[in-house]
Short mmCIF file of C-alpha atoms in Angstrom, two decimals:
data_model
loop_
_atom_site.label_atom_id
_atom_site.label_comp_id
_atom_site.label_asym_id
_atom_site.label_seq_id
_atom_site.Cartn_x
_atom_site.Cartn_y
_atom_site.Cartn_z
CA MET A 975 -29.19 1.37 5.44
CA THR A 976 -32.90 2.00 4.89
CA GLY A 977 -36.08 2.67 7.13
CA PRO A 978 -35.32 3.12 10.77
CA GLU A 979 -31.59 2.22 10.48
CA ASN A 980 -30.78 5.02 8.11
CA THR A 981 -32.98 7.64 10.56
CA LEU A 982 -31.01 6.04 13.67
CA HIS A 983 -27.45 6.53 11.53
CA ASN A 984 -28.05 10.15 10.91
CA ALA A 985 -29.49 10.55 14.94
CA LEU A 986 -26.23 8.96 15.88
CA GLU A 987 -23.76 10.21 13.21
CA PRO A 988 -22.26 13.36 15.43
CA MET A 989 -21.44 11.10 18.26
CA LEU A 990 -19.64 8.61 16.07
CA SER A 991 -16.98 11.04 14.70
CA ARG A 992 -13.54 11.21 16.52
CA GLY A 993 -14.39 14.85 17.40
CA SER A 994 -17.52 13.21 19.82
CA SER A 995 -16.98 13.88 23.92
CA ALA A 996 -19.76 11.91 24.15
CA THR A 997 -19.29 8.54 26.44
CA TRP A 998 -20.65 4.39 24.85
CA ALA A 999 -23.43 5.10 27.45
CA GLN A 1000 -24.75 8.62 26.46
CA LEU A 1001 -24.43 7.10 22.61
CA GLY A 1002 -26.41 3.53 23.57
CA LYS A 1003 -28.98 5.94 25.56
CA ALA A 1004 -29.56 7.94 22.25
CA ALA A 1005 -30.36 4.94 20.25
CA LEU A 1006 -32.31 3.18 22.65
CA GLN A 1007 -34.73 6.38 22.74
CA HIS A 1008 -34.31 7.10 19.22
CA LEU A 1009 -35.55 3.44 18.18
CA GLY A 1010 -38.12 3.57 21.18
CA ARG A 1011 -36.88 0.74 23.32
CA ASP A 1012 -36.63 1.00 26.75
CA VAL A 1013 -33.81 2.40 28.71
CA PRO A 1014 -32.20 0.95 31.72
CA GLN A 1015 -31.50 2.75 34.36
CA ASN A 1016 -27.60 2.31 35.15
CA ASP A 1017 -24.99 2.69 32.73
CA VAL A 1018 -24.00 -1.04 32.28
CA GLU A 1019 -27.29 -2.38 31.36
CA VAL A 1020 -27.43 0.50 28.54
CA CYS A 1021 -24.20 -0.67 27.22
CA ARG A 1022 -25.36 -4.10 27.03
CA ALA A 1023 -28.44 -3.76 25.40
CA MET A 1024 -26.81 -1.28 23.22
CA THR A 1025 -23.82 -4.45 21.78
CA ALA A 1026 -26.63 -6.59 21.77
CA ASP A 1027 -28.99 -5.01 19.45
CA LYS A 1028 -28.03 -5.89 15.91
CA SER A 1029 -29.65 -2.16 14.68
CA ILE A 1030 -27.06 0.06 16.69
CA GLY A 1031 -24.45 -2.35 16.35
CA ASP A 1032 -24.70 -2.09 12.69
CA VAL A 1033 -24.79 1.92 12.60
CA ILE A 1034 -21.82 1.83 14.83
CA THR A 1035 -19.89 -0.44 12.62
CA ALA A 1036 -20.93 1.69 9.74
CA GLY A 1037 -19.33 5.18 11.42
CA VAL A 1038 -16.14 2.52 12.59
CA ASN A 1039 -16.01 1.31 9.29
CA SER A 1040 -16.08 5.03 7.80
CA ALA A 1041 -13.71 5.97 10.55
CA ILE A 1042 -11.05 2.83 9.13
CA TYR A 1043 -11.35 4.04 5.35
CA ALA A 1044 -10.90 7.81 6.28
CA GLY A 1045 -7.74 6.77 7.80
CA PHE A 1046 -7.08 4.42 5.32
CA ALA A 1047 -7.18 7.15 2.38
CA SER A 1048 -5.16 10.13 4.10
CA GLU A 1049 -2.08 7.93 4.96
CA PRO A 1050 0.48 8.84 1.95
CA ASP A 1051 1.70 5.85 -0.21
CA SER A 1052 4.56 6.46 -2.48
CA THR A 1053 4.68 3.53 -4.43
CA ILE A 1054 1.39 4.01 -6.24
CA SER A 1055 2.98 5.83 -9.29
CA TRP A 1056 5.68 3.25 -10.12
CA THR A 1057 4.36 -0.35 -9.04
CA VAL A 1058 1.74 -1.92 -11.19
CA GLU A 1059 -1.09 -4.01 -9.44
CA MET A 1060 -2.41 -7.38 -10.49
CA SER A 1061 -5.20 -9.33 -9.23
CA ALA A 1062 -4.21 -12.84 -6.95
CA ALA A 1063 -6.70 -15.68 -7.25
CA ASP A 1064 -5.91 -17.59 -4.17
CA PHE A 1065 -3.49 -17.72 -1.45
CA LYS A 1066 -1.46 -20.76 -3.16
CA GLU A 1067 1.89 -20.17 -4.33
CA SER A 1068 1.40 -18.64 -7.80
CA GLU A 1069 3.44 -17.74 -10.72
CA LEU A 1070 3.26 -14.51 -12.72
CA PHE A 1071 4.21 -14.19 -15.95
CA LEU A 1072 6.06 -10.79 -17.30
CA LEU A 1073 7.67 -10.36 -20.77
CA ALA A 1074 11.32 -11.35 -20.81
CA SER A 1075 12.11 -10.64 -24.29
CA GLY A 1076 10.27 -8.84 -27.05
CA SER A 1077 9.69 -9.03 -30.53
CA ARG A 1078 9.28 -6.50 -33.88
CA LEU A 1079 7.45 -6.04 -36.92
CA GLU A 1080 9.34 -6.71 -40.08
CA ARG A 1081 9.19 -5.42 -43.56
CA ILE A 1082 7.43 -8.03 -46.18
CA PRO A 1083 8.42 -9.20 -48.86
CA ARG A 1084 6.23 -8.45 -51.89
CA GLY A 1085 3.42 -10.96 -51.86
CA GLY A 1086 5.09 -12.97 -48.72
CA THR A 1087 3.82 -13.26 -45.96
CA ALA A 1088 4.72 -12.26 -41.89
CA PRO A 1089 7.51 -13.53 -40.75
CA GLN A 1090 7.07 -15.66 -37.41
CA THR A 1091 8.03 -14.07 -34.10
CA GLY A 1092 7.99 -14.96 -30.57
CA PHE A 1093 7.88 -14.08 -27.13
CA ASP A 1094 9.81 -15.35 -24.01
CA PHE A 1095 8.28 -14.48 -20.91
CA ALA A 1096 10.25 -14.80 -17.03
CA GLY A 1097 7.66 -17.01 -14.69
CA LEU A 1098 7.90 -15.01 -11.06
CA THR A 1099 6.79 -16.89 -8.17
CA TYR A 1100 4.79 -15.51 -5.38
CA ARG A 1101 2.07 -16.33 -2.82
CA VAL A 1102 -0.70 -13.73 -1.14
CA GLY A 1103 -0.42 -13.28 2.56
CA ARG A 1104 -2.98 -12.07 4.62
CA PHE A 1105 -2.21 -9.09 7.32
CA GLY A 1106 -4.34 -8.07 9.92
CA ALA A 1107 -5.06 -6.39 13.47
CA LYS A 1108 -8.46 -6.08 15.60
CA PHE A 1109 -9.57 -3.97 17.77
CA THR A 1110 -12.02 -4.64 21.07
CA LEU A 1111 -14.19 -2.63 23.06
CA ASP A 1112 -15.10 -4.11 26.33
CA ALA A 1113 -17.88 -3.69 28.77
CA GLN A 1114 -15.51 -1.99 31.36
CA ASP A 1115 -14.07 0.52 28.34
CA MET A 1116 -17.59 1.50 27.78
CA VAL A 1117 -18.64 1.66 31.01
CA ASP A 1118 -16.25 3.58 32.77
CA GLY A 1119 -17.06 6.29 30.23
CA GLN A 1120 -14.21 5.80 27.42
CA HIS A 1121 -15.07 8.44 24.76
CA VAL A 1122 -16.59 7.44 21.26
CA GLY A 1123 -13.96 9.99 19.95
CA ALA A 1124 -11.13 8.23 21.33
CA VAL A 1125 -12.32 5.02 19.73
CA MET A 1126 -13.10 6.41 16.49
CA PHE A 1127 -9.63 7.70 16.66
CA ALA A 1128 -7.99 4.81 17.12
CA VAL A 1129 -9.99 2.24 14.61
CA GLU A 1130 -8.69 5.75 11.82
CA GLN A 1131 -5.71 4.63 12.78
CA LEU A 1132 -5.90 0.86 12.36
CA GLY A 1133 -6.84 2.23 8.85
CA ARG A 1134 -3.56 4.18 8.61
CA ALA A 1135 -1.92 0.93 9.40
CA ALA A 1136 -3.72 -0.72 6.85
CA ARG A 1137 -2.30 1.59 3.94
CA ARG A 1138 1.26 1.14 5.03
CA VAL A 1139 0.89 -2.64 4.84
CA ARG A 1140 1.62 -2.03 0.99
CA SER A 1141 4.25 0.67 1.01
CA ASP A 1142 6.21 -1.48 4.01
CA LEU A 1143 6.03 -4.77 1.33
CA VAL A 1144 7.42 -3.13 -1.41
CA PHE A 1145 10.03 -1.05 0.19
CA SER A 1146 11.40 -4.22 2.36
CA LEU A 1147 11.52 -6.02 -0.84
CA ILE A 1148 13.43 -3.11 -2.09
CA LEU A 1149 15.68 -2.75 0.49
CA GLN A 1150 16.17 -6.95 0.60
CA ASN A 1151 17.62 -6.55 -3.53
CA PRO A 1152 16.47 -10.11 -4.17
CA VAL A 1153 17.92 -12.36 -6.87
CA LEU A 1154 15.71 -12.02 -10.08
CA PRO A 1155 15.32 -15.38 -11.34
CA TYR A 1156 15.51 -14.71 -15.15
CA ASP A 1157 19.07 -13.80 -14.89
CA ASP A 1158 19.79 -14.83 -10.81
CA THR A 1159 21.13 -11.43 -10.67
CA ALA A 1160 19.85 -9.24 -8.30
CA MET A 1161 17.42 -6.56 -8.84
CA PHE A 1162 20.44 -3.33 -8.13
CA HIS A 1163 23.37 -4.97 -9.61
CA ALA A 1164 26.18 -3.30 -11.96
CA ASP A 1165 25.56 -6.11 -14.47
CA HIS A 1166 21.78 -4.25 -14.79
CA SER A 1167 23.79 -0.78 -14.76
CA ASN A 1168 21.07 0.51 -12.19
CA LEU A 1169 23.36 0.19 -9.44
CA GLY A 1170 25.41 3.34 -8.24
CA SER A 1171 26.97 5.22 -5.29
CA ALA A 1172 26.78 8.75 -6.59
CA VAL A 1173 25.97 11.65 -4.16
CA LEU A 1174 22.49 12.85 -5.41
CA GLY A 1175 23.02 15.79 -7.49
CA SER A 1176 23.16 16.20 -11.28
CA ALA A 1177 25.66 13.60 -12.23
CA GLY A 1178 24.05 10.67 -10.43
CA LEU A 1179 20.57 12.17 -11.43
CA SER A 1180 21.87 11.99 -15.23
CA THR A 1181 23.60 8.52 -14.55
CA GLY A 1182 20.38 7.28 -13.19
CA MET A 1183 17.72 8.77 -15.78
CA ALA A 1184 19.91 7.26 -18.44
CA ALA A 1185 19.84 3.97 -16.88
CA LEU A 1186 15.97 4.46 -16.89
CA GLY A 1187 15.85 5.19 -20.43
CA ASN A 1188 18.91 3.02 -22.07
CA ALA A 1189 16.65 0.08 -21.03
CA THR A 1190 16.17 -2.37 -23.47
CA LEU A 1191 14.41 -5.34 -24.49
CA SER A 1192 15.95 -8.04 -26.82
CA ASP A 1193 14.19 -9.61 -29.89
CA ASP A 1194 15.11 -12.85 -31.84
CA HIS A 1195 18.29 -12.46 -32.88
CA GLY A 1196 19.50 -10.65 -30.06
CA TYR A 1197 18.74 -6.84 -31.48
CA PRO A 1198 17.74 -4.17 -28.45
CA ILE A 1199 14.03 -2.96 -28.79
CA HIS A 1200 13.90 0.17 -27.48
CA VAL A 1201 11.29 0.69 -24.86
CA ASN A 1202 11.75 4.11 -23.67
CA ASN A 1203 10.90 3.64 -19.61
CA GLY A 1204 8.56 7.46 -19.35
CA GLY A 1205 8.57 9.48 -16.71
CA ALA A 1206 10.35 9.47 -12.94
CA LEU A 1207 10.32 9.27 -9.28
CA LEU A 1208 13.20 10.46 -7.49
CA VAL A 1209 12.84 8.30 -3.74
CA VAL A 1210 14.65 9.67 -0.65
CA PRO A 1211 14.68 9.58 2.76
CA PRO A 1212 13.68 13.04 4.74
CA ASP A 1213 17.79 13.54 5.38
CA SER A 1214 17.73 14.79 1.61
CA ALA A 1215 14.57 16.45 1.71
CA VAL A 1216 15.68 19.65 1.32
CA ALA A 1217 18.52 18.99 -0.96
CA SER A 1218 16.42 17.15 -3.21
CA LYS A 1219 13.50 20.33 -3.55
CA ALA A 1220 16.21 22.45 -4.54
CA LEU A 1221 18.25 19.93 -7.10
CA LEU A 1222 15.38 19.02 -9.02
CA HIS A 1223 14.11 23.21 -8.99
CA THR A 1224 17.06 23.84 -10.60
CA LEU A 1225 16.55 20.84 -12.65
CA ALA A 1226 13.04 21.57 -13.29
CA LEU A 1227 12.82 20.90 -17.14
CA GLY A 1228 8.80 21.49 -18.01
CA GLY A 1229 5.65 19.25 -18.91
CA SER A 1230 6.62 15.64 -18.42
CA GLN A 1231 10.28 15.95 -18.38
CA ASP A 1232 10.37 17.15 -14.92
CA ILE A 1233 10.97 14.88 -12.35
CA ALA A 1234 8.63 13.93 -9.66
CA LEU A 1235 9.57 13.86 -5.14
CA ALA A 1236 8.81 11.15 -3.11
CA VAL A 1237 10.09 11.70 0.85
CA GLU A 1238 10.24 8.33 2.18
CA SER A 1239 11.66 7.64 5.81
CA ARG A 1240 11.71 3.62 4.97
CA ILE A 1241 14.77 3.24 3.03
CA GLY A 1242 16.89 5.64 5.64
CA GLY A 1243 18.67 4.91 8.54
CA ALA A 1244 15.46 3.89 10.64
CA GLY A 1245 15.09 0.58 9.21
CA LEU A 1246 11.92 -0.94 8.34
CA ALA A 1247 10.05 -4.45 9.96
CA ASP A 1248 9.10 -6.87 7.07
CA PRO A 1249 5.65 -7.26 7.09
CA THR A 1250 6.25 -11.13 6.18
CA ASP A 1251 8.66 -11.77 8.52
CA GLY A 1252 9.43 -9.45 10.57
CA THR A 1253 13.16 -8.82 9.41
CA LEU A 1254 14.60 -5.74 10.06
CA ARG A 1255 15.70 -4.05 6.66
CA VAL A 1256 17.98 -1.10 7.27
CA GLY A 1257 18.51 1.71 4.58
CA LEU A 1258 20.91 4.37 5.13
CA SER A 1259 19.80 8.36 5.46
CA THR A 1260 22.03 9.05 1.98
CA ASN A 1261 19.92 6.63 -0.05
CA TRP A 1262 18.11 7.28 -3.20
CA LEU A 1263 15.91 5.90 -5.77
CA LEU A 1264 14.60 7.00 -9.44
CA ALA A 1265 11.89 4.82 -10.61
CA ALA A 1266 10.08 5.11 -14.26
CA THR A 1267 6.25 5.84 -13.45
CA ARG A 1268 5.27 4.83 -17.59
CA PRO A 1269 7.88 1.69 -17.82
CA SER A 1270 7.41 -0.95 -20.18
CA VAL A 1271 7.77 -3.72 -17.50
CA PRO A 1272 7.13 -2.60 -14.12
CA ALA A 1273 9.95 -3.00 -11.46
CA VAL A 1274 7.35 -3.90 -8.54
CA VAL A 1275 4.03 -6.05 -9.17
CA VAL A 1276 1.82 -5.76 -6.22
CA CYS A 1277 -0.91 -8.65 -6.21
CA ALA A 1278 -4.33 -8.16 -4.16
CA LEU A 1279 -6.81 -11.41 -3.47
CA ASP A 1280 -9.62 -10.67 -6.06
CA GLY A 1281 -8.20 -7.68 -6.68
CA ASN A 1282 -9.35 -5.99 -3.36
CA PHE A 1283 -6.74 -3.41 -2.21
CA LEU A 1284 -8.72 -1.58 0.26
CA PRO A 1285 -8.75 -3.11 3.60
CA ASP A 1286 -11.96 -5.78 4.96
CA VAL A 1287 -12.93 -4.70 8.09
CA SER A 1288 -15.36 -6.94 10.14
CA ARG A 1289 -16.96 -6.72 13.11
CA PHE A 1290 -17.03 -9.73 15.89
CA SER A 1291 -18.66 -9.91 19.72
CA LEU A 1292 -16.96 -10.41 23.03
CA GLU A 1293 -19.07 -13.34 24.84
CA GLY A 1294 -19.07 -15.47 27.83
CA ASP A 1295 -17.90 -15.46 30.82
CA GLY A 1296 -20.07 -13.04 32.07
CA ARG A 1297 -18.13 -10.47 29.10
CA TYR A 1298 -19.60 -8.84 26.88
CA GLY A 1299 -18.25 -6.12 24.26
CA VAL A 1300 -17.48 -5.75 20.43
CA GLY A 1301 -14.64 -5.60 18.22
CA TRP A 1302 -13.09 -5.25 14.93
CA ALA A 1303 -10.82 -6.87 12.86
CA VAL A 1304 -9.24 -5.45 9.57
CA LYS A 1305 -7.08 -7.68 6.90
CA LEU A 1306 -5.61 -7.02 4.02
CA ASP A 1307 -4.61 -10.04 1.56
CA LEU A 1308 -1.68 -8.62 -0.52
CA ALA A 1309 2.12 -10.31 -2.04
CA VAL A 1310 4.41 -7.96 -3.55
CA VAL A 1311 6.91 -9.59 -6.64
CA ALA A 1312 10.00 -7.89 -8.00
CA ALA A 1313 9.64 -8.09 -11.54
CA SER A 1314 12.54 -6.28 -13.46
CA HIS A 1315 15.64 -4.23 -13.12
CA ASP A 1316 14.79 -2.12 -15.94
CA ALA A 1317 12.59 0.00 -14.43
CA VAL A 1318 14.90 1.13 -11.12
CA TYR A 1319 18.01 2.84 -10.32
CA TRP A 1320 19.62 2.67 -6.91
CA SER A 1321 22.43 4.47 -4.76
CA SER A 1322 23.84 4.52 -1.75
CA GLY A 1323 24.40 8.13 -2.19
CA THR A 1324 27.68 7.77 -0.19
CA GLY A 1325 29.84 9.01 -3.15
#
């Protein structure tokens, strides 16, 4: 914003905060006066003039955007450290290629040439989905004295809701335990050596860490290629939070060997609504997940349209049938893909 619009923004900024007690009519009067416009005598006409003015609308939208992004940034996300982000080109069914088997450099005989090698790739299909919500502020809300601060608080919650979409998608996928196309086996399975039932403790963690660390790719001869998945994040429901902190304190190894902790209610017994289809996926209060934070091949890939992982915010007007007002829509275009079993270990914790 430049010129008059910038000075208007500076003048209205204190009124466009979640702590503001100003009404929308008071905001409209202040804005119209600042711009040197005629100020109507009654609140109804003030609000109508405010919503019809593009300069005022742009400043209000800038305040709404700030509140939405503040909410988005403040919502915790326990998936960031162990998932990988990729860009998607469109909404069509797409294929993601990840390394299924690897290769190694072999000794070249004196005077010889490098031996031929190759890579096998796993093709994983996905489709980006659009997730969104909108918030409207109509004439009745404005004229009846709705506080600006209350609306800013509401749109901040909209930003927090947008941030939760990614975590909801990832943990819905984890709880679903999808079949991986490269071996037609569930992500967590005894054949993958990444599924157990041990109660959370030093023995169970040792098994999980061994599963992550011993994961290998295969070369052309079927021999193992050691990838040494690095880092570890322990994800537990709130029921196990205190015990987990105590356990990790006793197991503190120092430096990069330490296991980080994330307390995540989504894997517990309350249930999680899958954003893709509304299916309720329910875990257990004893579940725990161990994930490599520096994996050779990621367990989960999160794809966003054009690589944009931030919410897109747009403004729209309420018009017709004597109505007036303004609204804001928030959308995210995301998909999650189960890519590999090697970088995660799951236990029901039931013993």
